[in-house]
Amino acid sequence: SLFTLAAATVLSMCFNFANTPSDEVINNAESSNAKVCKVEVYQNKNLSPKFEYRLSYDGQNRLVNKEAYKWNTNTMDWEHYYAMTYNYSEGGYTIARSYWDSKTQAYKLPAFKAIYQIEQGKVVSVANYKLDNKKSTYVLTEKIIITGQEKG
C-alpha cells in the first residue's frame, strides 16, 4: 500500500545511520525477538566508534523510538545526541526529532517534525515543520503530496 511505501521511504532515510558512504563505516547490529534493537557504527579505517542507535518498538512491532548517541573521544563513552519518536494514528503517523540538552540532561522540544497523513486512496500528504524557538511553536516549512500508481 502507499502507506507502506511512505513508511518504507521514511524508515530508509531514518536508518541511514552514519550519513556516510557504506564503505567508510561498519555497522554492528544487535537484535532481539527478530527486531533490530541496537546498531553501533564504526569508522572503517581504524574501527573507532562513531554512533550508536537504540531502537524500541510498540506492541504492534512498529518503531516508536530511535535514540542516537555519539562517541566522545575525551570521556571514551557514548553521549546522548538526539532522539526520533514515531507516533501512529488511524490515518498516518508523525516523526519528531529532538536534540539532547546537556545542561538539563533531557531532550529539548522536537526541533523538527513531519506528519504523514493518508488523504484518500493512494495519496499521502507530508507536512514538515520546524520549531520556532522564540515562539515555541512549529512553522510549516514544506508540504508535499505522494501519489501511488496501480501496478499494471
XYZ file of N, CA and C in Angstrom:
456
model
N 0.836 -1.186 0.000
C 0.000 0.000 0.000
C 0.876 1.243 0.000
N 0.266 2.350 -0.307
C 1.006 3.609 -0.338
C 1.530 3.958 1.042
N 0.714 3.673 2.052
C 1.147 3.941 3.420
C 2.419 3.157 3.724
N 2.466 1.909 3.294
C 3.661 1.080 3.497
C 4.837 1.658 2.726
N 4.582 2.119 1.509
C 5.645 2.719 0.705
C 6.192 3.974 1.370
N 5.298 4.825 1.841
C 5.743 6.049 2.510
C 6.540 5.693 3.758
N 6.051 4.714 4.521
C 6.757 4.301 5.733
C 8.125 3.739 5.401
N 8.205 2.926 4.352
C 9.493 2.350 3.962
C 10.464 3.435 3.535
N 9.961 4.426 2.820
C 10.809 5.540 2.390
C 11.353 6.292 3.583
N 10.477 6.601 4.518
C 10.889 7.336 5.714
C 11.890 6.526 6.521
N 11.585 5.258 6.733
C 12.488 4.435 7.536
C 13.837 4.274 6.865
N 13.858 4.183 5.529
C 15.157 4.064 4.867
C 15.985 5.319 5.085
N 15.324 6.488 5.103
C 16.056 7.727 5.376
C 16.512 7.760 6.824
N 15.656 7.299 7.725
C 15.984 7.335 9.148
C 17.055 6.328 9.514
N 17.139 5.236 8.753
C 18.128 4.220 9.069
C 19.437 4.419 8.321
N 19.588 5.541 7.639
C 20.864 5.888 7.034
C 21.748 6.337 8.193
N 22.213 5.365 8.961
C 22.772 5.605 10.279
C 23.911 6.600 10.338
N 24.854 6.485 9.497
C 26.044 7.330 9.660
C 26.105 8.495 8.691
N 25.198 8.547 7.738
C 25.186 9.604 6.732
C 26.499 9.674 5.963
N 27.135 8.548 5.782
C 28.377 8.482 5.012
C 28.293 7.266 4.094
N 29.103 7.252 3.033
C 29.098 6.078 2.157
C 29.385 4.802 2.939
N 28.738 3.703 2.530
C 28.824 2.459 3.293
C 30.231 1.889 3.387
N 31.124 2.215 2.451
C 32.472 1.676 2.524
C 33.333 2.404 3.559
N 32.827 3.495 4.111
C 33.575 4.245 5.109
C 33.217 3.860 6.540
N 32.138 3.107 6.714
C 31.715 2.710 8.050
C 31.379 1.225 8.086
N 31.403 0.696 9.295
C 30.978 -0.678 9.539
C 29.869 -0.613 10.584
N 28.753 -1.294 10.310
C 27.631 -1.333 11.237
C 27.606 -2.672 11.946
N 27.383 -2.644 13.243
C 27.215 -3.851 14.032
C 25.823 -3.791 14.651
N 24.918 -4.631 14.173
C 23.536 -4.603 14.636
C 23.275 -5.737 15.622
N 22.522 -5.430 16.662
C 22.058 -6.425 17.627
C 20.550 -6.512 17.513
N 20.022 -7.727 17.609
C 18.577 -7.879 17.517
C 18.053 -8.694 18.686
N 16.761 -8.506 18.920
C 16.049 -9.239 19.953
C 14.632 -9.459 19.445
N 14.144 -10.670 19.551
C 12.795 -11.004 19.075
C 12.592 -10.596 17.620
N 13.586 -10.845 16.790
C 13.547 -10.591 15.354
C 13.445 -9.105 15.006
N 13.839 -8.223 15.915
C 13.846 -6.782 15.656
C 15.226 -6.233 16.013
N 15.714 -5.306 15.192
C 16.981 -4.653 15.493
C 16.760 -3.754 16.704
N 17.569 -3.913 17.740
C 17.408 -3.108 18.952
C 18.577 -2.147 19.168
N 19.707 -2.427 18.526
C 20.852 -1.536 18.675
C 21.750 -1.677 17.448
N 22.292 -0.529 16.997
C 23.254 -0.521 15.895
C 24.413 0.358 16.321
N 25.615 -0.200 16.244
C 26.826 0.575 16.501
C 27.503 0.820 15.159
N 27.957 2.057 14.952
C 28.598 2.447 13.696
C 30.045 2.785 14.005
N 30.959 2.144 13.262
C 32.393 2.347 13.439
C 32.991 2.868 12.146
N 34.027 3.698 12.272
C 34.767 4.135 11.089
C 35.573 2.961 10.586
N 35.523 2.730 9.289
C 36.159 1.563 8.694
C 37.675 1.607 8.794
N 38.274 2.791 8.729
C 39.738 2.906 8.715
C 40.381 2.324 9.968
N 39.881 2.722 11.130
C 40.536 2.302 12.378
C 39.569 1.672 13.379
N 38.353 1.373 12.938
C 37.313 0.771 13.781
C 37.015 1.585 15.042
N 37.173 2.882 14.958
C 36.830 3.717 16.110
C 35.319 3.958 16.130
N 34.725 3.954 17.325
C 33.279 4.153 17.438
C 32.872 5.523 16.917
N 31.695 5.586 16.300
C 31.201 6.841 15.748
C 29.811 7.158 16.303
N 28.848 6.253 16.085
C 27.484 6.433 16.566
C 26.927 5.128 17.114
N 25.940 5.274 17.970
C 25.178 4.120 18.442
C 23.707 4.507 18.392
N 22.871 3.594 17.910
C 21.435 3.825 17.820
C 20.717 2.750 18.618
N 19.801 3.156 19.468
C 18.993 2.235 20.257
C 17.545 2.386 19.819
N 16.943 1.280 19.442
C 15.616 1.291 18.851
C 14.622 0.586 19.765
N 13.404 1.123 19.838
C 12.352 0.454 20.598
C 11.061 0.442 19.779
N 10.218 -0.532 20.092
C 9.029 -0.811 19.303
C 7.803 -0.901 20.198
N 6.626 -0.719 19.581
C 5.387 -0.863 20.344
C 4.875 -2.302 20.238
N 3.705 -2.558 20.809
C 3.125 -3.899 20.807
C 2.767 -4.411 19.428
N 2.706 -3.528 18.426
C 2.417 -3.928 17.051
C 3.703 -4.023 16.216
N 4.841 -4.040 16.901
C 6.158 -4.148 16.257
C 6.495 -2.964 15.361
N 5.942 -1.806 15.671
C 6.262 -0.588 14.922
C 7.333 0.181 15.684
N 8.260 0.766 14.952
C 9.304 1.583 15.563
C 8.660 2.780 16.261
N 8.988 2.997 17.527
C 8.435 4.146 18.253
C 9.520 5.097 18.738
N 10.752 4.621 18.833
C 11.826 5.486 19.306
C 13.164 5.028 18.727
N 13.925 5.994 18.260
C 15.298 5.747 17.806
C 16.152 6.773 18.526
N 16.964 6.295 19.456
C 17.813 7.186 20.234
C 19.236 7.084 19.712
N 19.823 8.240 19.376
C 21.171 8.279 18.807
C 22.164 8.784 19.849
N 23.322 8.135 19.870
C 24.429 8.527 20.741
C 25.653 8.732 19.865
N 26.517 9.643 20.262
C 27.779 9.814 19.545
C 28.920 9.534 20.512
N 30.017 9.081 19.945
C 31.179 8.708 20.741
C 31.946 9.961 21.156
N 32.236 10.060 22.446
C 33.020 11.168 22.970
C 34.439 10.652 23.174
N 35.379 11.164 22.385
C 36.760 10.676 22.465
C 37.456 11.136 23.745
N 36.952 12.186 24.397
C 37.554 12.641 25.659
C 37.179 11.733 26.825
N 35.897 11.386 26.915
C 35.434 10.531 28.020
C 35.477 9.061 27.665
N 35.686 8.768 26.367
C 35.695 7.392 25.852
C 34.382 6.680 26.193
N 33.289 7.394 25.959
C 31.971 6.839 26.265
C 30.945 7.435 25.300
N 29.777 6.782 25.222
C 28.681 7.289 24.404
C 28.004 8.436 25.130
N 27.605 9.473 24.364
C 26.839 10.570 24.944
C 25.582 10.791 24.100
N 24.517 11.213 24.748
C 23.259 11.469 24.042
C 23.485 12.446 22.893
N 22.758 12.231 21.810
C 22.841 13.115 20.653
C 21.437 13.606 20.267
N 20.577 12.699 19.840
C 19.200 13.068 19.510
C 18.297 11.841 19.631
N 16.998 12.090 19.600
C 16.013 11.010 19.603
C 14.961 11.315 18.550
N 14.521 10.263 17.893
C 13.413 10.382 16.954
C 12.269 9.554 17.501
N 11.105 10.187 17.620
C 9.926 9.475 18.098
C 8.938 9.328 16.947
N 8.241 8.210 16.961
C 7.280 7.865 15.924
C 5.938 7.628 16.602
N 4.946 8.435 16.261
C 3.603 8.293 16.820
C 2.645 7.958 15.688
N 1.848 6.917 15.898
C 0.957 6.418 14.861
C -0.492 6.752 15.194
N -1.252 7.071 14.145
C -2.682 7.322 14.303
C -3.417 6.516 13.240
N -4.726 6.583 13.277
C -5.544 5.843 12.312
C -5.173 6.173 10.869
N -4.950 7.441 10.570
C -4.721 7.847 9.190
C -3.313 8.255 8.853
N -2.335 7.938 9.695
C -0.962 8.324 9.379
C -0.028 8.185 10.558
N 0.997 8.984 10.551
C 1.975 8.949 11.635
C 2.774 10.247 11.657
N 3.403 10.504 12.800
C 4.234 11.696 12.987
C 5.620 11.251 13.430
N 6.627 11.870 12.854
C 8.015 11.630 13.248
C 8.560 12.947 13.785
N 9.169 12.909 14.969
C 9.730 14.125 15.571
C 11.176 13.861 15.976
N 12.031 14.885 15.796
C 13.455 14.762 16.145
C 13.791 15.791 17.215
N 14.288 15.301 18.360
C 14.655 16.150 19.498
C 16.136 15.987 19.795
N 16.782 17.090 20.123
C 18.202 17.046 20.462
C 18.391 17.059 21.973
N 19.472 16.478 22.407
C 19.799 16.371 23.826
C 20.320 17.707 24.341
N 19.852 18.093 25.521
C 20.322 19.301 26.196
C 21.185 18.856 27.373
N 22.485 19.039 27.258
C 23.397 18.561 28.295
C 23.241 19.323 29.613
N 22.738 20.549 29.552
C 22.532 21.328 30.783
C 21.389 20.771 31.613
N 20.273 20.443 30.955
C 19.107 19.932 31.683
C 19.101 18.407 31.772
N 20.001 17.762 31.034
C 20.073 16.297 30.978
C 18.745 15.697 30.511
N 18.155 16.336 29.493
C 16.892 15.869 28.920
C 16.825 16.311 27.463
N 15.898 15.702 26.731
C 15.706 16.117 25.346
C 14.898 17.406 25.302
N 15.270 18.276 24.373
C 14.548 19.524 24.153
C 13.248 19.221 23.413
N 12.431 20.257 23.213
C 11.269 20.106 22.343
C 11.758 19.666 20.973
N 10.968 18.883 20.261
C 11.422 18.464 18.933
C 11.773 19.650 18.043
N 12.932 19.594 17.418
C 13.384 20.662 16.523
C 12.689 20.572 15.172
N 12.349 19.357 14.783
C 11.696 19.110 13.501
C 10.623 18.060 13.703
N 9.594 18.130 12.891
C 8.630 17.040 12.859
C 8.009 16.967 11.475
N 7.604 15.755 11.121
C 6.955 15.511 9.838
C 5.684 14.721 10.113
N 4.605 15.148 9.487
C 3.321 14.477 9.659
C 2.933 13.854 8.322
N 2.768 12.537 8.336
C 2.360 11.778 7.157
C 0.892 11.421 7.342
N 0.059 11.832 6.398
C -1.377 11.630 6.518
C -1.924 11.028 5.228
N -2.670 9.921 5.342
C -3.325 9.339 4.173
C -4.533 10.214 3.874
N -4.545 10.806 2.688
C -5.620 11.725 2.315
C -6.790 10.976 1.696
N -6.513 10.145 0.714
C -7.540 9.337 0.067
C -6.854 8.285 -0.782
N -7.344 7.097 -0.718
C -6.802 6.027 -1.546
C -5.304 5.926 -1.503
N -4.669 6.271 -2.603
C -3.215 6.152 -2.736
C -2.521 7.507 -2.695
N -3.047 8.424 -1.906
C -2.474 9.763 -1.783
C -2.087 10.005 -0.324
N -0.838 10.394 -0.128
C -0.333 10.694 1.216
C 0.229 12.112 1.196
N -0.148 12.903 2.185
C 0.451 14.237 2.305
C 1.530 14.181 3.376
N 2.585 14.942 3.154
C 3.684 15.032 4.102
C 3.884 16.505 4.426
N 3.713 16.843 5.689
C 3.911 18.224 6.131
C 5.122 18.264 7.053
N 6.119 19.072 6.699
C 7.334 19.215 7.504
C 7.274 20.510 8.293
N 7.644 20.432 9.553
C 7.610 21.587 10.443
C 8.955 21.763 11.120
N 9.278 23.014 11.424
C 10.489 23.344 12.172
C 10.070 24.179 13.377
N 10.723 23.948 14.508
C 10.413 24.677 15.728
C 10.926 26.112 15.637
N 10.045 27.066 15.915
C 10.439 28.467 16.067
C 10.755 28.643 17.549
N 12.040 28.656 17.890
C 12.454 28.692 19.298
C 11.966 29.931 20.034
N 11.874 31.043 19.346
C 11.444 32.284 20.001
C 9.995 32.208 20.445
N 9.150 31.561 19.643
C 7.724 31.485 19.948
C 7.303 30.127 20.514
N 8.218 29.156 20.500
C 7.924 27.781 20.916
C 6.722 27.207 20.166
N 6.648 27.527 18.878
C 5.610 26.983 18.011
C 6.280 26.407 16.770
N 5.512 25.613 16.038
C 6.040 24.998 14.830
C 5.578 25.757 13.593
N 6.507 25.901 12.655
C 6.248 26.605 11.412
C 6.323 25.592 10.273
N 5.299 25.578 9.433
C 5.287 24.703 8.272
C 6.386 25.142 7.307
N 7.272 24.206 6.942
C 8.367 24.541 6.032
C 8.169 23.944 4.647
N 7.374 22.875 4.579
C 7.176 22.214 3.285
C 5.979 21.286 3.391
N 5.207 21.214 2.323
C 4.120 20.243 2.249
C 4.159 19.621 0.862
N 4.213 18.296 0.843
C 4.259 17.590 -0.430
C 3.170 16.525 -0.462
N 2.839 16.103 -1.647
C 1.855 15.049 -1.862
C 2.562 13.893 -2.559
N 2.354 12.688 -2.051
C 2.908 11.482 -2.662
C 1.728 10.698 -3.224
N 1.801 10.343 -4.493
C 0.726 9.566 -5.094
C 1.266 8.223 -5.520
N 0.436 7.216 -5.359
C 0.809 5.853 -5.769
C 0.127 5.517 -7.066
N 0.703 4.575 -7.782
C 0.117 4.136 -9.039
C -0.218 2.664 -8.915
N -1.271 2.282 -9.603
C -1.652 0.880 -9.651
C -0.593 0.097 -10.436
N -0.319 -1.125 -9.995
C 0.592 -1.987 -10.757
C -0.130 -2.449 -12.000
N 0.584 -2.463 -13.115
C -0.111 -2.840 -14.337
C 0.699 -3.525 -15.294
